[in-house]
Coordinates of C-alpha atoms in Angstrom, one line a residue:
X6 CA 16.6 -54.6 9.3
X7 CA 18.8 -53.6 12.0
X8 CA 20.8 -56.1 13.6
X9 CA 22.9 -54.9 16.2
X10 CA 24.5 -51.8 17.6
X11 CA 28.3 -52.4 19.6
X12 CA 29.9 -49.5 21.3
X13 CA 33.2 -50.4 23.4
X14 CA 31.3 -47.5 26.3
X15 CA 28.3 -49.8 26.6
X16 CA 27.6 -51.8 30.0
X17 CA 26.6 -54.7 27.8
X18 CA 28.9 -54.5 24.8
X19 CA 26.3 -55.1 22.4
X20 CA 22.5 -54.6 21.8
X21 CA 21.1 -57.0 19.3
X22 CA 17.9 -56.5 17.5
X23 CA 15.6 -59.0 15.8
X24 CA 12.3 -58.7 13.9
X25 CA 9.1 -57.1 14.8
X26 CA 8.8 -55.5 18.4
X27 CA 12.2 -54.5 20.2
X28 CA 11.9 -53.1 23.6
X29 CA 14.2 -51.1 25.9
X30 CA 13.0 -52.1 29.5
X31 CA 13.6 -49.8 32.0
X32 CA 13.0 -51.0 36.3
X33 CA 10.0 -51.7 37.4
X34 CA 10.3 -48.2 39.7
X35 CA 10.4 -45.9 36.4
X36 CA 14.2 -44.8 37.4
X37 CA 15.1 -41.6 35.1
X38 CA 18.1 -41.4 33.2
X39 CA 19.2 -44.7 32.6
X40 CA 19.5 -44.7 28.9
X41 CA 16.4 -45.9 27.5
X42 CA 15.9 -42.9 25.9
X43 CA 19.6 -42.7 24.7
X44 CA 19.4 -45.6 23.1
X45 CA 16.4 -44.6 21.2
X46 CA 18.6 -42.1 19.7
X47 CA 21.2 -44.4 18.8
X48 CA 19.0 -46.2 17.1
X49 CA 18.3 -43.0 15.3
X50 CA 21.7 -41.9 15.0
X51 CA 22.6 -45.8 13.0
X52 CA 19.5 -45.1 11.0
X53 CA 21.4 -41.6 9.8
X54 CA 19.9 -39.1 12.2
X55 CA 21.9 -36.6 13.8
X56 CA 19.9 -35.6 16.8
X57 CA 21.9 -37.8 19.0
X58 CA 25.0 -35.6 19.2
X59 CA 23.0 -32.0 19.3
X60 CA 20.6 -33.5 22.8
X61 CA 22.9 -36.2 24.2
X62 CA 26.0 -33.8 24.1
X63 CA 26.5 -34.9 27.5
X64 CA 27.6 -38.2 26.2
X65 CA 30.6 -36.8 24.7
X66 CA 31.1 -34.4 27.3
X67 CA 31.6 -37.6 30.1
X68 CA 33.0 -40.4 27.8
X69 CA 35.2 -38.7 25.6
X70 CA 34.7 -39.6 21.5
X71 CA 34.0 -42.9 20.8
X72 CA 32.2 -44.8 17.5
X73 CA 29.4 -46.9 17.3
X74 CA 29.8 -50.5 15.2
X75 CA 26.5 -51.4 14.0
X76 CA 24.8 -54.1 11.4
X77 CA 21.8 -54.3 8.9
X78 CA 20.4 -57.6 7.6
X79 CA 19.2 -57.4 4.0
X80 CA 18.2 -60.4 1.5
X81 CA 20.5 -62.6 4.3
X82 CA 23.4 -60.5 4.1
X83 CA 24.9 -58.2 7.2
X84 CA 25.8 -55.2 6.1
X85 CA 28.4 -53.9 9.2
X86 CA 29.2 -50.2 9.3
X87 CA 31.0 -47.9 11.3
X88 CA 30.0 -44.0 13.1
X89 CA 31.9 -41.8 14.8
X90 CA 31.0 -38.7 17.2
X91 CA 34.1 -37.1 15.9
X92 CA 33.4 -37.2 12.9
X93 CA 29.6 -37.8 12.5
X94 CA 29.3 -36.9 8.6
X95 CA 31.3 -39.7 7.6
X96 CA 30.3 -43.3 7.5
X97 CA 32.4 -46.2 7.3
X98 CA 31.5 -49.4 5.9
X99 CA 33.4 -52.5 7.8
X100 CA 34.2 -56.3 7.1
X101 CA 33.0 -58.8 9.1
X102 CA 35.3 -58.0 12.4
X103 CA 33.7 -54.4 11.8
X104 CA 37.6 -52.8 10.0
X105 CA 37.0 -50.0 8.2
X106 CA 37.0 -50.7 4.6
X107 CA 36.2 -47.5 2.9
X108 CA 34.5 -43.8 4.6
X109 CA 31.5 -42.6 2.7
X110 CA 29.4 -39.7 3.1
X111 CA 26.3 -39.6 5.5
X112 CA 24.2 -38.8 2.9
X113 CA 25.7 -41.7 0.7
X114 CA 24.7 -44.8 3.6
X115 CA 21.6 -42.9 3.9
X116 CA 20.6 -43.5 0.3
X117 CA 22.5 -47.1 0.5
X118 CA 19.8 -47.6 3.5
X119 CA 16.9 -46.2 1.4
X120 CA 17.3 -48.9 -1.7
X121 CA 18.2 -51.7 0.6
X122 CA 15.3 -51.1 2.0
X123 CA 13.1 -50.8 -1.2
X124 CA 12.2 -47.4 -0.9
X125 CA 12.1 -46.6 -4.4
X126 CA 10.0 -43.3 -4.3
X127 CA 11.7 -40.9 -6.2
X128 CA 12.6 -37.3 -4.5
X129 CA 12.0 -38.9 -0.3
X130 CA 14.8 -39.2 1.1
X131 CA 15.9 -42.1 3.6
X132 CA 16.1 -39.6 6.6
X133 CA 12.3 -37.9 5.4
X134 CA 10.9 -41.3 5.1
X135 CA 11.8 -43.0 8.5
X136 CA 13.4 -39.8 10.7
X137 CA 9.4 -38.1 11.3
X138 CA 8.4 -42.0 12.7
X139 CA 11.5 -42.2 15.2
X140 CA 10.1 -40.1 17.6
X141 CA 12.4 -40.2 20.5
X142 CA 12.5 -37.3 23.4
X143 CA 14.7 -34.9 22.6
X144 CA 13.8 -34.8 19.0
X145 CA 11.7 -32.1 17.3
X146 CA 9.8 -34.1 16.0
X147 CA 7.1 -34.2 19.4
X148 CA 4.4 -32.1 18.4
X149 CA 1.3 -33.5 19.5
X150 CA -0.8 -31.7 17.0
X151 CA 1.3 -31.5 14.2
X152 CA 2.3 -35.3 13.6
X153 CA 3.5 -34.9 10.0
X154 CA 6.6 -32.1 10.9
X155 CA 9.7 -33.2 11.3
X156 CA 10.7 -30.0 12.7
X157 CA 8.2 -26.9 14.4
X158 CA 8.7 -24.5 11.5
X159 CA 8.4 -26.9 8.8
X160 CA 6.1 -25.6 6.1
X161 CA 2.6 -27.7 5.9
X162 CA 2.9 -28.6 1.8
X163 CA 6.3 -30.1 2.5
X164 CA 5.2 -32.7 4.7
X165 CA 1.9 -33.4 3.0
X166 CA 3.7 -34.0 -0.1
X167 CA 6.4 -36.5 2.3
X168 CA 3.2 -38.0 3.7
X169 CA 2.4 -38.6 -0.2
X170 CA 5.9 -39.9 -1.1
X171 CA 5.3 -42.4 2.0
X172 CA 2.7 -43.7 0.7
X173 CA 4.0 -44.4 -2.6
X174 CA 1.7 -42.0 -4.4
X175 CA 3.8 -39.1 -5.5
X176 CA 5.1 -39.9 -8.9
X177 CA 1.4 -39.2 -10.8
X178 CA 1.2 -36.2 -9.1
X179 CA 4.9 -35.2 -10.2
X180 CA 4.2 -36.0 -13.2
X181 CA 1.4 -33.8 -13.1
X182 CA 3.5 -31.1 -11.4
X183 CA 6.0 -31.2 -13.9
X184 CA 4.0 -30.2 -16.7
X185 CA 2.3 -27.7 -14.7
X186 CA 5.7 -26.6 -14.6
X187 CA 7.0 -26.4 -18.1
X188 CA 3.5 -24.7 -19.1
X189 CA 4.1 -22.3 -16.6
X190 CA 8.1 -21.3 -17.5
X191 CA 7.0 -21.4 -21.3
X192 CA 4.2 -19.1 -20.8
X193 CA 6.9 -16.9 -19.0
X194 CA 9.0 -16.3 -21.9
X195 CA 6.9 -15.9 -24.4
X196 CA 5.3 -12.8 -21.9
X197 CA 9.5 -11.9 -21.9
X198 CA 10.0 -12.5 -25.2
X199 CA 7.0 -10.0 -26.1
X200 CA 8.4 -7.5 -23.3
X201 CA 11.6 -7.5 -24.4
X202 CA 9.3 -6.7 -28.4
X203 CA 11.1 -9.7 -29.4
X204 CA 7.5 -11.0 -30.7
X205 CA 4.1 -8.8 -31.0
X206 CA 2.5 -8.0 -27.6
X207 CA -0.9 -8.2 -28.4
X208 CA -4.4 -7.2 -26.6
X209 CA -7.4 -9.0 -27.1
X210 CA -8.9 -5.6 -28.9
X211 CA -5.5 -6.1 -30.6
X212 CA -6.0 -9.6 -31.8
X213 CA -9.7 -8.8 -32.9
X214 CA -8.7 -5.9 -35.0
X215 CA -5.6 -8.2 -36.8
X216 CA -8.0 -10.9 -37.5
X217 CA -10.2 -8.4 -39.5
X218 CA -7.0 -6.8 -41.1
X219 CA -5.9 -10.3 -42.0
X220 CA -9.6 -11.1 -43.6
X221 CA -9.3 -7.5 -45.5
X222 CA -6.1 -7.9 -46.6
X223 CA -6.4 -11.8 -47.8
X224 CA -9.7 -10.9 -50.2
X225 CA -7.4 -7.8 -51.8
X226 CA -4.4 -10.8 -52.4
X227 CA -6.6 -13.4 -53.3
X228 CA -8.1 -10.9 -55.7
X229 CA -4.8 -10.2 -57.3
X230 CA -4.3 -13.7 -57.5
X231 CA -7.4 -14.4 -59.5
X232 CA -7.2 -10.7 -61.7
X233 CA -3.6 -11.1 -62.4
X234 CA -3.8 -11.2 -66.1
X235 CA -6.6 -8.6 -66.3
X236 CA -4.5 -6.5 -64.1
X237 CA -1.3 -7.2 -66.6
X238 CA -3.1 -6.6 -69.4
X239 CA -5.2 -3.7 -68.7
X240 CA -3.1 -1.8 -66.5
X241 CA -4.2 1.7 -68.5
X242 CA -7.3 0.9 -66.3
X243 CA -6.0 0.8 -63.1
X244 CA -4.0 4.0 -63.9
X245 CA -6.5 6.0 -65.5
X246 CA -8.6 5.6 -62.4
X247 CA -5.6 7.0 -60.2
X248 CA -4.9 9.7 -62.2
X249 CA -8.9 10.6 -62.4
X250 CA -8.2 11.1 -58.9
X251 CA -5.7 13.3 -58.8
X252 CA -7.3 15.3 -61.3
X253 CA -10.1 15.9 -59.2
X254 CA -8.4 17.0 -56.4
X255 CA -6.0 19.0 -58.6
X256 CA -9.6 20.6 -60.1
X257 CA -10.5 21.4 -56.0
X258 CA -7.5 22.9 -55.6
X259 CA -7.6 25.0 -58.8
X260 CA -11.4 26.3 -58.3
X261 CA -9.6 27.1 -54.6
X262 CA -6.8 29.0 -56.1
X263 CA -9.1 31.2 -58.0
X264 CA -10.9 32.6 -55.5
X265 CA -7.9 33.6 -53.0
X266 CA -6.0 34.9 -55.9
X267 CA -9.8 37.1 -56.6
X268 CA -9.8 37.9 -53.3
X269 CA -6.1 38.7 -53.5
X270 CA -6.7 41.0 -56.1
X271 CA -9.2 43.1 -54.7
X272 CA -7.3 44.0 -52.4
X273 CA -4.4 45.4 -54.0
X274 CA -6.6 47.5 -55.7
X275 CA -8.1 48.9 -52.6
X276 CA -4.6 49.1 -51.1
X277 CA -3.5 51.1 -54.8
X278 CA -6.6 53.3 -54.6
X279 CA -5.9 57.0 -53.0
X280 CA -8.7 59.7 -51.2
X281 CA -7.6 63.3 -51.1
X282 CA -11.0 65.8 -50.7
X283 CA -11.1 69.1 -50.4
X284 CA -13.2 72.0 -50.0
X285 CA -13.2 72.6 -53.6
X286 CA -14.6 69.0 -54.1
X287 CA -17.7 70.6 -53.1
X288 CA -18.3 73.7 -55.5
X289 CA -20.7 70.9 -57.3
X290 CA -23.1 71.1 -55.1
X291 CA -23.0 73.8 -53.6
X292 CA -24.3 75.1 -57.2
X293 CA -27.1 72.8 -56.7
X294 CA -27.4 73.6 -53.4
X295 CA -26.2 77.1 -52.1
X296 CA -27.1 76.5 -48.6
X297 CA -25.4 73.1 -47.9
X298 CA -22.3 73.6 -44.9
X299 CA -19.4 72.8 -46.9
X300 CA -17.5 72.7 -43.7
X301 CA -20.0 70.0 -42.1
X302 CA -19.1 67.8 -45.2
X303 CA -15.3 68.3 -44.7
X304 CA -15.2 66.9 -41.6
X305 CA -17.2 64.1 -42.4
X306 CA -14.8 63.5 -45.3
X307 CA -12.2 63.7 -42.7
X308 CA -13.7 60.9 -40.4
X309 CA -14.2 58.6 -43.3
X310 CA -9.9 59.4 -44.1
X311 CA -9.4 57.9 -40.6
X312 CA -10.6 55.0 -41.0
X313 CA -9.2 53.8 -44.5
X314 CA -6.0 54.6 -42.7
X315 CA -7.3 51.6 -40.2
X316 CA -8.8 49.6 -42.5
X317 CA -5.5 49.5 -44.9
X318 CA -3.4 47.8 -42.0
X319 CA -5.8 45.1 -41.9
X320 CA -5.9 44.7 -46.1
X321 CA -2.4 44.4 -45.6
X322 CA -2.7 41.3 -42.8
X323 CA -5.0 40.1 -45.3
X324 CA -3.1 40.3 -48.1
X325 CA -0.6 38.4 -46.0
X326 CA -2.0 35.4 -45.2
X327 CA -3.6 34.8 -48.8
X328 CA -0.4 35.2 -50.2
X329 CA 0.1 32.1 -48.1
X330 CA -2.7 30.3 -48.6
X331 CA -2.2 30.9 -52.5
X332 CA 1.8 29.4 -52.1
X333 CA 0.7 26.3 -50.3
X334 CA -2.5 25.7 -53.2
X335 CA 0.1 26.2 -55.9
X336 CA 2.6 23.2 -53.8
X337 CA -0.2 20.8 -53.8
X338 CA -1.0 21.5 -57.4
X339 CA 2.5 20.3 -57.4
X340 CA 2.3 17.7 -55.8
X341 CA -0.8 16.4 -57.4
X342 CA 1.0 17.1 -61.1
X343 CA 4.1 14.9 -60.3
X344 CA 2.1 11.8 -59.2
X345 CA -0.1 11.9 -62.4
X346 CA 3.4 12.0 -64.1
X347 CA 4.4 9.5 -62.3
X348 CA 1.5 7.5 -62.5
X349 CA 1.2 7.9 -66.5
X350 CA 5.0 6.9 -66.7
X351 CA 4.2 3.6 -65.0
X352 CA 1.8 2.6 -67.2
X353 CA 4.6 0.6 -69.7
X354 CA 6.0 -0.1 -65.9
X355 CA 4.4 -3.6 -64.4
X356 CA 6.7 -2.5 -61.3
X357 CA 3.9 -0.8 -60.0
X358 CA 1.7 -4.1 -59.7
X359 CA 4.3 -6.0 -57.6
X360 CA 4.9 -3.0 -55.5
X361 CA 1.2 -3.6 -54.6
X362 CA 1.3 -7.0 -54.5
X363 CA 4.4 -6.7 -51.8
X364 CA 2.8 -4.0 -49.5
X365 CA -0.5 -6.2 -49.7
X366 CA 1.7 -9.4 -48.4
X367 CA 3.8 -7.4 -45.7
X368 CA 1.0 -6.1 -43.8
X369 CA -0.5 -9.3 -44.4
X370 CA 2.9 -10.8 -42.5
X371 CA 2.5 -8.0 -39.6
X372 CA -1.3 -8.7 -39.0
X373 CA -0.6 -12.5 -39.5
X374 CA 2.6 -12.7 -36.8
X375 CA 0.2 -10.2 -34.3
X376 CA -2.8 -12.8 -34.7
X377 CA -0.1 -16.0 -34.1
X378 CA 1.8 -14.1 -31.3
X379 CA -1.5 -13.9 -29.2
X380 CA -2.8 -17.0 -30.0
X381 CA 0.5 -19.0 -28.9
X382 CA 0.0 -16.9 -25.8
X383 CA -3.4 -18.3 -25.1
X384 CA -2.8 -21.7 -25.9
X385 CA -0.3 -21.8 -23.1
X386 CA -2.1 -19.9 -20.7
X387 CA -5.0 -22.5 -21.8
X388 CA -2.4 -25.7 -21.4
X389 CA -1.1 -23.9 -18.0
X390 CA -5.0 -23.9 -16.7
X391 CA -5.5 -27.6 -17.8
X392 CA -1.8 -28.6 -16.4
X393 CA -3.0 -27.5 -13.2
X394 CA -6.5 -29.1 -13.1
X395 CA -5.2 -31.5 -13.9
X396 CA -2.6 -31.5 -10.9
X397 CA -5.5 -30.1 -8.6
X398 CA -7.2 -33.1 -9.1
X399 CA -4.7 -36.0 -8.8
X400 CA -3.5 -34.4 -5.6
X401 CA -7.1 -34.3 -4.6
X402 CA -8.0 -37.7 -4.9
X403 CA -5.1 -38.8 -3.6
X404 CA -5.2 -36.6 -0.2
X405 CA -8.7 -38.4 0.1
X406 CA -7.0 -41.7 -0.5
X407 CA -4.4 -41.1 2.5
X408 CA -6.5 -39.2 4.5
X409 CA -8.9 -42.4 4.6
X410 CA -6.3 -44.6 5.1
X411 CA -4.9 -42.8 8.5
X412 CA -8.1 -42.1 10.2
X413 CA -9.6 -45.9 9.4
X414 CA -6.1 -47.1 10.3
X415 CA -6.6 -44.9 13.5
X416 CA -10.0 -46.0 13.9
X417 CA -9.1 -49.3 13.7
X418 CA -6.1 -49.5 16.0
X419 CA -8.8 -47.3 18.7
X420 CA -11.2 -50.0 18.5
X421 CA -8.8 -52.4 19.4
X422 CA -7.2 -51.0 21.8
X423 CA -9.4 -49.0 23.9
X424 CA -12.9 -49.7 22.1
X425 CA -14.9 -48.4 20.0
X426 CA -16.9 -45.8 22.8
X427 CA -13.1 -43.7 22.3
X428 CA -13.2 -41.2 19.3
X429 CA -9.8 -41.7 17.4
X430 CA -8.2 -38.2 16.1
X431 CA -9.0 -37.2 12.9
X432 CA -6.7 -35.9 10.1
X433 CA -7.6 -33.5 7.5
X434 CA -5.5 -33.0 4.3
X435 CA -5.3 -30.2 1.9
X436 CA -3.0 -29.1 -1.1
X437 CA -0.9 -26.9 1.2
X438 CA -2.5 -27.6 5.0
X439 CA -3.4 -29.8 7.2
X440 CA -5.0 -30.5 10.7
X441 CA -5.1 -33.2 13.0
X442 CA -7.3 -33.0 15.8
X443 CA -7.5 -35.2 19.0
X444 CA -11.1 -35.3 20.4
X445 CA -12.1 -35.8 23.9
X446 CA -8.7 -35.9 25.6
X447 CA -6.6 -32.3 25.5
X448 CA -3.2 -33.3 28.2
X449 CA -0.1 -33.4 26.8
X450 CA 0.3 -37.2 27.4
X451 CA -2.8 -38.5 26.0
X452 CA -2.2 -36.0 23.0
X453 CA 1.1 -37.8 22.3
X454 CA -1.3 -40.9 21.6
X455 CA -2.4 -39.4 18.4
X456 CA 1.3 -39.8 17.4
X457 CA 1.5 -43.5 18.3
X458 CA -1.6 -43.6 16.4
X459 CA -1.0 -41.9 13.4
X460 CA 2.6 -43.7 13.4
X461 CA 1.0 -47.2 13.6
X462 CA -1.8 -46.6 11.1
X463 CA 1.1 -45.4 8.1
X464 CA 3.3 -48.1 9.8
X465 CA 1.1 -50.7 8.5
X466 CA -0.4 -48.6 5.6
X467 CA 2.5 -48.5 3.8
X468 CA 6.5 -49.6 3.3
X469 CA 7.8 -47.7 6.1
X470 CA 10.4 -49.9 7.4
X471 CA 10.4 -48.8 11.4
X472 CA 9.1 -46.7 13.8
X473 CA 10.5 -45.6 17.3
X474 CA 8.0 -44.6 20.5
X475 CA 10.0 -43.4 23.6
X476 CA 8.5 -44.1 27.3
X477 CA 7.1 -40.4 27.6
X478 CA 4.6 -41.2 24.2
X479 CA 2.9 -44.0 26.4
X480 CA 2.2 -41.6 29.6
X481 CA -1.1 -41.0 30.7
X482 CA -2.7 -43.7 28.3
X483 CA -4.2 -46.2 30.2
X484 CA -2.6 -49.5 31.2
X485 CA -5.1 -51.4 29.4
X486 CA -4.6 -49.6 25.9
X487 CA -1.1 -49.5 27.1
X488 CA -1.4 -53.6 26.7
X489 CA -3.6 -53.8 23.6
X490 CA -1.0 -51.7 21.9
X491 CA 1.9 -53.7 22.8
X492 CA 0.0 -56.5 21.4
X493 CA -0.6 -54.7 18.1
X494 CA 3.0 -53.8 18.0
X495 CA 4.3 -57.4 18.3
X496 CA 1.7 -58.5 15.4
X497 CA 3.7 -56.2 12.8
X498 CA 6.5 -58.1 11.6
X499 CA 8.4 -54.8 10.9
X500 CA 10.8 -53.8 13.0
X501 CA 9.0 -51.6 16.0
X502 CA 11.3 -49.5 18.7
X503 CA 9.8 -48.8 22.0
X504 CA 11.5 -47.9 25.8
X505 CA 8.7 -48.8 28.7
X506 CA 9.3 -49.3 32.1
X507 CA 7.2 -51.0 35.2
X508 CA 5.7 -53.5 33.0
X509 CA 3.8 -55.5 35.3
X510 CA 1.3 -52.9 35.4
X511 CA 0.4 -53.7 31.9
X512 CA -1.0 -56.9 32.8
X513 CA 1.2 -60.5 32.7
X514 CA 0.2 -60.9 29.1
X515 CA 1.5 -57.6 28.1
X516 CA 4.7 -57.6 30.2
X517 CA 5.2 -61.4 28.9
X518 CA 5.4 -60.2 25.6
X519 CA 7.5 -57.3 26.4
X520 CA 10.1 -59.6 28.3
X521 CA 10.1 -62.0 25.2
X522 CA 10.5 -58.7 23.0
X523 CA 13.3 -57.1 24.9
X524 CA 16.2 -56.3 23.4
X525 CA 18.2 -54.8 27.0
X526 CA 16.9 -54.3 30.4
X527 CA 18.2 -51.3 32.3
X528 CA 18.0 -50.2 35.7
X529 CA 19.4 -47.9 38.2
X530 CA 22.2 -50.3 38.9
X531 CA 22.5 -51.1 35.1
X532 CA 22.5 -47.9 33.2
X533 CA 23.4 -48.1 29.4
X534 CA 26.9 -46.9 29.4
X535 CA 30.1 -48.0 31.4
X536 CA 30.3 -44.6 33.1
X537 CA 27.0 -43.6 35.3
X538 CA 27.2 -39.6 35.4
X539 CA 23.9 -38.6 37.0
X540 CA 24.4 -36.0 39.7
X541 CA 21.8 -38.0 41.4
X542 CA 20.6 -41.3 41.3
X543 CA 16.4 -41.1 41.3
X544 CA 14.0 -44.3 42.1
X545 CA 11.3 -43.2 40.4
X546 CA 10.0 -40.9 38.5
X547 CA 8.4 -37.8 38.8

């Protein structure tokens, strides 16, 4: 715990703490500007915030740079350390007459603070664990409605999961997120790896049609593997059937070749043949017929001239195109011949078996690797679904378990302090959102209750190891909850920071226990610091 805080500019030299309640009195006329605030944000500044030199630049402005000397108590043992405005990022641990021993990083003290004090939750830091509960004007940390950001624009998932970590109750949820997390990266390369065709990118109608390739191509192996002698031995068989084959088709093409070389044929004759009548052509019948008008038939002769001339360009297209047809036949005919060759040479040839075998096996291979490559995808997609139901649902139990927590904690410290006719606020948690809603009262001052509320009720929930309430948090809250509060603070035997002023409107058992609690007393003639730099010196406060 904090012990004390000595700074050679302070009126009093030194502030010490103890356990439990600490309180920064102000007068008893509310004077503004007397350091009770300030001295809020030292005790910020020793716990490792920073705020202190960004609002209170006025400090170094009027007393120049200057260090702060301060102690923790842990296990019986001070721990005395050294801060400097000059050089804020660097903290130096001290002996007993607070010399500097050694200078070590900001970031190092903090995590000394966090495992002195136990806080063992892995991935919080000190500063996220205690900085959101040291709410101290000046500090962003004021938002009546939004009592889990540390700053305004601080996204909601991020301090849901430090509200988690604060309550001890992250690691089975990382755990659960870190699997989530593999499944998802290994699902992403093996989608790269089949983008960049490293492995077979495969469709669902994909997958279906290799499974029934593989079934297909399995029966024709295993029936190899059971025929192997009869295929050894009776070979003849197997190529008989093949060349049967051909011959048919060769016997197709044959029949085919003799009608387009008929047809061929025909036509050269036709294009061979030659017509030449003439008038004498018809002294035949003109015996048999004297009166028939030879020149009539001439002219008809004539006509039927013109169009053989026609007809013969087209017998020669004809003849054109068979020739053609009849050169390709003769190719496959071939074809056809070389393959029965080659088939009848492979009979003494068991070459022809393996060769089989092997094209049988390699497509088996291809259809076998498309089959694996989409089942691998779809047992990670299938582990990525379960990784995150699983995660859904962790989180979701414990959001319930925190979010009952607060709002009984809330409920409870209501009761007490103002009775159970007052509605307490309520907070809601989500996986990525949340909302906390003060009922009945809407003013800026009563809203800041919530705060002291929700503060209190994880204060005591969990390990938190202090909390800080500035004057302006109590304003506007009656002075009987005012009392009941103070009483509720002193109760918790963690160490509590709170600046209030005119006390003996709380009541003489209140302000009793706020004399007994007080740590310094400050006025308008007894300000904080050595050097009083108010332009003005108020009573009271507006």
């Amino acid at each position: 715990m904090l012990r004390e805080i000595r700074c050679e500019k302070f009126r009093a030299g030194v502030v010490r703490f103890h356990p439990g309640l600490n309180v920064v009195l102000g007068d008893d006329n509310a004077t503004n500007s007397i350091g009770k605030s300030t001295l809020l944000m030292l005790v910020d500044f020793v716990f490792g915030g920073s705020t202190l030199l960004e609002w209170n630049e006025d400090v170094v402005a009027e007393l120049g740079h200057h260090h702060y000397d301060f102690a923790f108590e842990f296990d019986g043992e001070l721990h005395r350390f050294r801060r400097e405005t000059i050089t804020p990022e660097t903290v130096y641990v001290c002996d007993a007459d607070y010399k500097v021993l050694e200078a070590i990083k900001l970031d190092e003290f903090n995590a000394l603070l966090k495992n002195a004090y136990g806080l063992a939750q892995p991935g919080q830091t000190f500063r996220a664990a205690v900085g959101l509960h040291l709410r101290v004007w000046g500090k962003t940390n004021l938002i009546p409605d939004e009592p889990l950001h540390a700053f305004p624009k601080q996204k909601d998932k991020d301090c849901i999961d430090n509200l988690i970590k604060t309550y001890g109750k992250f690691e089975s949820i990382r755990e659960r997120d870190d699997a989530a997390r593999t499944a998802d990266t290994d699902l992403k390369v093996i989608r790269a790896a089949a983008g960049k065709q490293l492995i077979p990118k495969v469709t669902r109608t994909g997958y279906a049609q290799a499974k029934v390739q593989i079934a297909g191509l399995e029966r024709d192996l295993e029936d190899v593997r059971q025929n192997l002698a009869s295929y050894a031995t009776s070979l003849n068989a197997v190529i008989n059937k093949e060349v049967l084959d051909l011959k048919e088709r060769k016997d197709d093409l044959l029949q085919r070749r003799m009608t387009v070389a008929g047809r061929l044929q025909r036509i050269d004759r036709n294009l061979g043949g030659k017509r030449s009548l003439h008038g004498g052509n018809f002294l035949d019948l003109q015996r048999f017929f004297p009166d028939i008008n030879t020149e009539r038939l001439a002219e008809v002769e004539a006509f039927h001239d013109g169009v053989a001339r026609i007809l013969k360009e087209q017998l020669k297209q004809s003849k054109e195109q068979l020739a053609e047809e009849l050169r390709l036949i003769d190719l496959s005919i071939a074809g056809i011949d070389s393959e029965i060759a080659a088939a009848l040479g492979s009979v003494e040839q068991p070459g022809s078996l393996v060769d089989h075998v092997y094209k049988i096996a390699l497509s088996l291979q291809t259809a076998r690797a498309s089959r694996d490559g989409y089942e691998l995808e779809q047992a990670h997609v299938d582990t990525l679904r379960k990784a995150r139901e699983a995660l859904a649902e962790v989180k979701e139990r414990i959001l319930t378990e925190i979010e009952t927590s607060v709002n009984d904690g809330m409920r409870e410290i209501v009761s007490e302090a103002v009775g159970e006719h007052r509605k307490s606020p309520r907070l809601s948690l989500d996986d990525s959102t949340y909302k906390f809603e003060v009922f009945e009262d809407t003013g800026t001052g009563t809203a800041y209750f919530g705060l002291v509320l929700f503060d209190m009720a994880v204060f005591r929930a969990t390990s938190l190891p202090a909390i800080a309430h500035d004057s302006v948090l109590f304003k506007n809250i009656s002075n009987d909850s005012v009392a009941h509060l103070i009483g509720l603070y002193a109760r918790i035997q963690k160490q509590s920071f709170i600046a209030l002023d005119e006390i003996q409107k709380y009541g003489p058992t209140a302000a009793q226990t706020l004399q007994k609690q007080s740590v310094i007393q400050l006025s308008d003639s007894a300000v904080l610091y050595i050097h009083d730099w108010r332009p003005s010196r108020p009573t009271a406060a507006t």
